[in-house]
């Protein structure tokens, strides 16, 4: 009809199918029907027709196709369809199991796989179909089925039997899934990548070493590998499997013998070296003529001590190599095998050996004869001398040391001669050694350890005569004298002081308890602190004059105070002399404290010293001396000390003396109180002792009207008229006239207060006179303007009257200025008595005799 409508063709298809009018041809050839409609229609009538209809859907009806195939057992058709489709997703649908059913066997899946392996794929001639199918099996993780598939393709004859990729895949799948088949496949197959497959076989994940070895062995044959180099490479790889993985050295040696190729022997030799079979390795390297591993071969041979086997290898190596190590190890092998003749010939010929290092090696291992030959060849006289020593050839050793002329060699030869008791040869070498300061101690120690004290002293006595004798020789001789010849120590110190290391010799003297030489050295070295300490600590070393000379030069003042204590304890009679020496350098306050801690007797002992340093007016010194004066009842010295040196606790002293049994000390107490302005205490003490003059002088000095008034009242109460009059006279400047008048009137002392009032009136008169003179207006000058005169008149007249007013209720006389007050306070008593203080005689309670000037 020409219609392409799917519905029309669907209806037509159903008719053909229902009437069975060649429906297969219709389904195959018609392009317009809908497979999704006719497919289900055909399922109930003929599943084969449904399969054809679904197949026509070109992938749109794959799910229905698979379902109808499984439902009606159309596995062969499905297998062919899958191979032809080449769709990996479709393959996954039929090959992969559903989730949760991985462990269950699906019979439908198994039947489909069997149809693919047995029929569908072997009939295919399309390489792409085969490749896709193999990939699908690999993706579905079906190694067993894949092996069966590949065997059907490759081993049972097909167009793809010689396909290299399929052969590789078959072997790899067998390696993964069934290793028992790998060896058979290797034997049957010839067209696969041998190297790659072999590497996979011997990998850690598979460890198919025999199979890998078989591959290398098979492909090393000429029929499989034409190129000779490739054959040798395969042989090397094959023996590599034996030695590197299978660790079968015996089999490897057999295989190397069969191949007899140098690279194979070389590979075997390296493996034998790794496995610590140096002798076999040397043999293999000789067969391979390969000296490349000479370093490891030498190390292994030395470790195994197989020098006889090593010599042929080294000779072979010298043919192609000119290496230092090869010649050096050959020399060592000769030495170890005691082949001295060959050694001497080799050394005298051309070589690149490090003879110095191999000589040292032989020497360290006790091969002295060989070492001697080597050192002679390079003129190493230092080492040669040591070889002679070990061979007990002492004269030859000294001769070699002379040629070498270095301190280390001299020292070794010297010590060796000492051990052999060759003292003359030892001294010859020793003199050369002690020229070097750093080695002097070692020589002394070695001689001393062997007990040769006399010889070592003799050696150093010879040494001080050397032209280049240094300070170390003189010092060490001094130390040796302290140990072995003490009577020579002082003389040596005095003669060679400038060439001594003082500290070392002093320590040696102290260890030997030779203290006088130690003190001498300290003094000469200006280490006065140490000299003083030694003399204080060690009585035999003390000498007064030397001590006094040193103690003034010490740097640490603490030493001086220790010296003070030392003299107080051990030499008290010389203490004053010590303090005379130390006077300028010592803290006298601290010395006084030290004396107090020592005891009262120490202060008595130091009295002369204290007097000599009192000039510094130090409180501790003054107090200590004052205490001594009180204790000795020496009031004159105490009074003199107080007057001259006032730096001490006066109140404490006054308090202490106030109760003293002697009057003079109580007077001193009052005097001290007065000096410290403790007027009441001083006056009370003077009252108690009836020292009226002291009391009056104290009151006058206080300038305190109240204190003076109290004293006047005290005199009135005790009827001391003369003292009352004397107090008025002495304290005139500080006594208020009304107080004097009151006391005189109350007690009837009119005659005794009259001189005071006369002086008071005169003093007041003079003050008024002075004041009038100061306030008088200036005299008028002739011709001066009236205005100026009027101005001066107003300034002087306090209101313009022009008159001086002494007493005026309104204005009054201005108070005297400060200067006037000061002048008043400093006025003498010339109108009341003589300029000096009155000489009063208080004897028998009489009136003091005064001579006032009226």
Short mmCIF file of N, CA, C and O in Angstrom, two decimals, residues 583 588-589 592 606-629 636-648 653:
data_model
loop_
_atom_site.label_atom_id
_atom_site.label_comp_id
_atom_site.label_asym_id
_atom_site.label_seq_id
_atom_site.Cartn_x
_atom_site.Cartn_y
_atom_site.Cartn_z
N UNK A 583 96.90 48.89 109.46
CA UNK A 583 96.04 50.02 109.83
C UNK A 583 95.43 50.71 108.63
O UNK A 583 94.26 51.08 108.63
N UNK A 588 88.31 48.93 110.44
CA UNK A 588 88.50 48.85 111.89
C UNK A 588 87.19 48.50 112.59
O UNK A 588 87.23 47.84 113.65
N UNK A 589 86.08 48.88 112.03
CA UNK A 589 84.81 48.51 112.64
C UNK A 589 84.64 46.99 112.65
O UNK A 589 84.21 46.39 113.64
N UNK A 592 86.86 45.44 115.29
CA UNK A 592 86.29 45.55 116.64
C UNK A 592 85.24 44.47 116.85
O UNK A 592 85.17 43.84 117.91
N UNK A 606 93.85 44.58 122.50
CA UNK A 606 93.89 45.49 121.36
C UNK A 606 93.72 46.95 121.75
O UNK A 606 93.47 47.79 120.89
N UNK A 607 93.84 47.29 123.07
CA UNK A 607 93.57 48.66 123.50
C UNK A 607 94.52 49.65 122.84
O UNK A 607 94.12 50.73 122.40
N UNK A 608 95.77 49.28 122.77
CA UNK A 608 96.74 50.18 122.16
C UNK A 608 96.39 50.42 120.68
O UNK A 608 96.49 51.54 120.17
N UNK A 609 95.99 49.31 120.01
CA UNK A 609 95.58 49.43 118.60
C UNK A 609 94.37 50.34 118.47
O UNK A 609 94.30 51.20 117.57
N UNK A 610 93.40 50.19 119.36
CA UNK A 610 92.19 50.99 119.29
C UNK A 610 92.49 52.47 119.48
O UNK A 610 91.90 53.34 118.83
N UNK A 611 93.40 52.78 120.39
CA UNK A 611 93.78 54.17 120.60
C UNK A 611 94.42 54.75 119.34
O UNK A 611 94.21 55.92 118.99
N UNK A 612 95.21 53.91 118.68
CA UNK A 612 95.92 54.42 117.50
C UNK A 612 94.98 54.69 116.33
O UNK A 612 95.29 55.50 115.45
N UNK A 613 93.83 53.99 116.26
CA UNK A 613 92.93 54.17 115.13
C UNK A 613 91.70 55.00 115.50
O UNK A 613 90.81 55.18 114.69
N UNK A 614 91.66 55.53 116.78
CA UNK A 614 90.50 56.32 117.16
C UNK A 614 90.44 57.63 116.39
O UNK A 614 89.38 58.26 116.29
N UNK A 615 91.54 57.99 115.80
CA UNK A 615 91.58 59.23 115.04
C UNK A 615 90.60 59.21 113.85
O UNK A 615 90.23 60.26 113.32
N UNK A 616 90.19 58.01 113.45
CA UNK A 616 89.24 57.91 112.34
C UNK A 616 87.80 58.14 112.80
O UNK A 616 86.89 58.14 111.96
N UNK A 617 87.60 58.28 114.13
CA UNK A 617 86.30 58.59 114.71
C UNK A 617 85.22 57.60 114.25
O UNK A 617 84.17 57.99 113.74
N UNK A 618 85.49 56.32 114.45
CA UNK A 618 84.55 55.27 114.08
C UNK A 618 83.75 54.86 115.31
O UNK A 618 84.30 54.71 116.40
N UNK A 619 82.46 54.69 115.13
CA UNK A 619 81.58 54.38 116.26
C UNK A 619 81.99 53.13 117.01
O UNK A 619 82.10 53.15 118.24
N UNK A 620 82.22 51.96 116.32
CA UNK A 620 82.61 50.76 117.08
C UNK A 620 83.90 50.95 117.88
O UNK A 620 84.03 50.47 119.00
N UNK A 621 84.87 51.66 117.25
CA UNK A 621 86.14 51.88 117.95
C UNK A 621 85.92 52.77 119.18
O UNK A 621 86.42 52.48 120.28
N UNK A 622 85.17 53.86 119.02
CA UNK A 622 84.91 54.76 120.16
C UNK A 622 84.18 54.04 121.28
O UNK A 622 84.53 54.19 122.46
N UNK A 623 83.18 53.27 120.91
CA UNK A 623 82.43 52.57 121.94
C UNK A 623 83.29 51.55 122.67
O UNK A 623 83.20 51.40 123.90
N UNK A 624 84.12 50.82 121.90
CA UNK A 624 84.99 49.83 122.53
C UNK A 624 85.97 50.50 123.50
O UNK A 624 86.18 50.04 124.63
N UNK A 625 86.57 51.60 123.07
CA UNK A 625 87.53 52.29 123.93
C UNK A 625 86.84 52.87 125.17
O UNK A 625 87.35 52.80 126.29
N UNK A 626 85.66 53.45 124.96
CA UNK A 626 84.94 54.01 126.11
C UNK A 626 84.62 52.93 127.14
O UNK A 626 84.71 53.16 128.35
N UNK A 627 84.25 51.76 126.62
CA UNK A 627 83.98 50.66 127.54
C UNK A 627 85.24 50.29 128.33
O UNK A 627 85.19 50.00 129.54
N UNK A 628 86.36 50.27 127.60
CA UNK A 628 87.62 49.94 128.28
C UNK A 628 87.97 51.00 129.34
O UNK A 628 88.44 50.67 130.43
N UNK A 629 87.76 52.30 129.00
CA UNK A 629 88.05 53.36 129.96
C UNK A 629 87.14 53.24 131.20
O UNK A 629 87.59 53.45 132.33
N UNK A 636 89.52 60.44 133.14
CA UNK A 636 90.16 61.49 132.36
C UNK A 636 90.25 61.10 130.88
O UNK A 636 89.94 61.91 130.01
N UNK A 637 90.68 59.86 130.65
CA UNK A 637 90.76 59.40 129.25
C UNK A 637 89.37 59.34 128.62
O UNK A 637 89.19 59.66 127.44
N UNK A 638 88.39 58.93 129.43
CA UNK A 638 87.03 58.86 128.90
C UNK A 638 86.53 60.25 128.53
O UNK A 638 85.94 60.44 127.45
N UNK A 639 86.78 61.24 129.41
CA UNK A 639 86.33 62.61 129.12
C UNK A 639 87.02 63.15 127.88
O UNK A 639 86.39 63.76 127.01
N UNK A 640 88.28 62.84 127.77
CA UNK A 640 89.03 63.28 126.60
C UNK A 640 88.51 62.62 125.32
O UNK A 640 88.38 63.25 124.28
N UNK A 641 88.19 61.32 125.43
CA UNK A 641 87.67 60.59 124.28
C UNK A 641 86.33 61.15 123.84
O UNK A 641 86.06 61.34 122.65
N UNK A 642 85.46 61.47 124.82
CA UNK A 642 84.14 62.00 124.48
C UNK A 642 84.25 63.36 123.82
O UNK A 642 83.55 63.67 122.85
N UNK A 643 85.15 64.19 124.34
CA UNK A 643 85.31 65.53 123.78
C UNK A 643 85.88 65.48 122.36
O UNK A 643 85.49 66.28 121.51
N UNK A 644 86.79 64.53 122.14
CA UNK A 644 87.49 64.51 120.85
C UNK A 644 86.76 63.71 119.78
O UNK A 644 86.83 64.04 118.59
N UNK A 645 86.03 62.68 120.21
CA UNK A 645 85.42 61.77 119.24
C UNK A 645 83.98 61.51 119.68
O UNK A 645 83.74 60.78 120.65
N UNK A 646 83.06 62.08 118.93
CA UNK A 646 81.66 62.03 119.34
C UNK A 646 80.83 61.02 118.54
O UNK A 646 79.61 61.00 118.65
N UNK A 647 81.47 60.20 117.72
CA UNK A 647 80.73 59.24 116.88
C UNK A 647 80.51 57.93 117.65
O UNK A 647 81.25 56.96 117.46
N UNK A 648 79.53 57.95 118.56
CA UNK A 648 79.16 56.74 119.29
C UNK A 648 77.78 56.99 119.89
O UNK A 648 77.23 58.10 119.81
N UNK A 653 75.72 55.49 126.54
CA UNK A 653 76.84 55.67 127.48
C UNK A 653 76.40 56.50 128.68
O UNK A 653 76.73 56.16 129.84
#
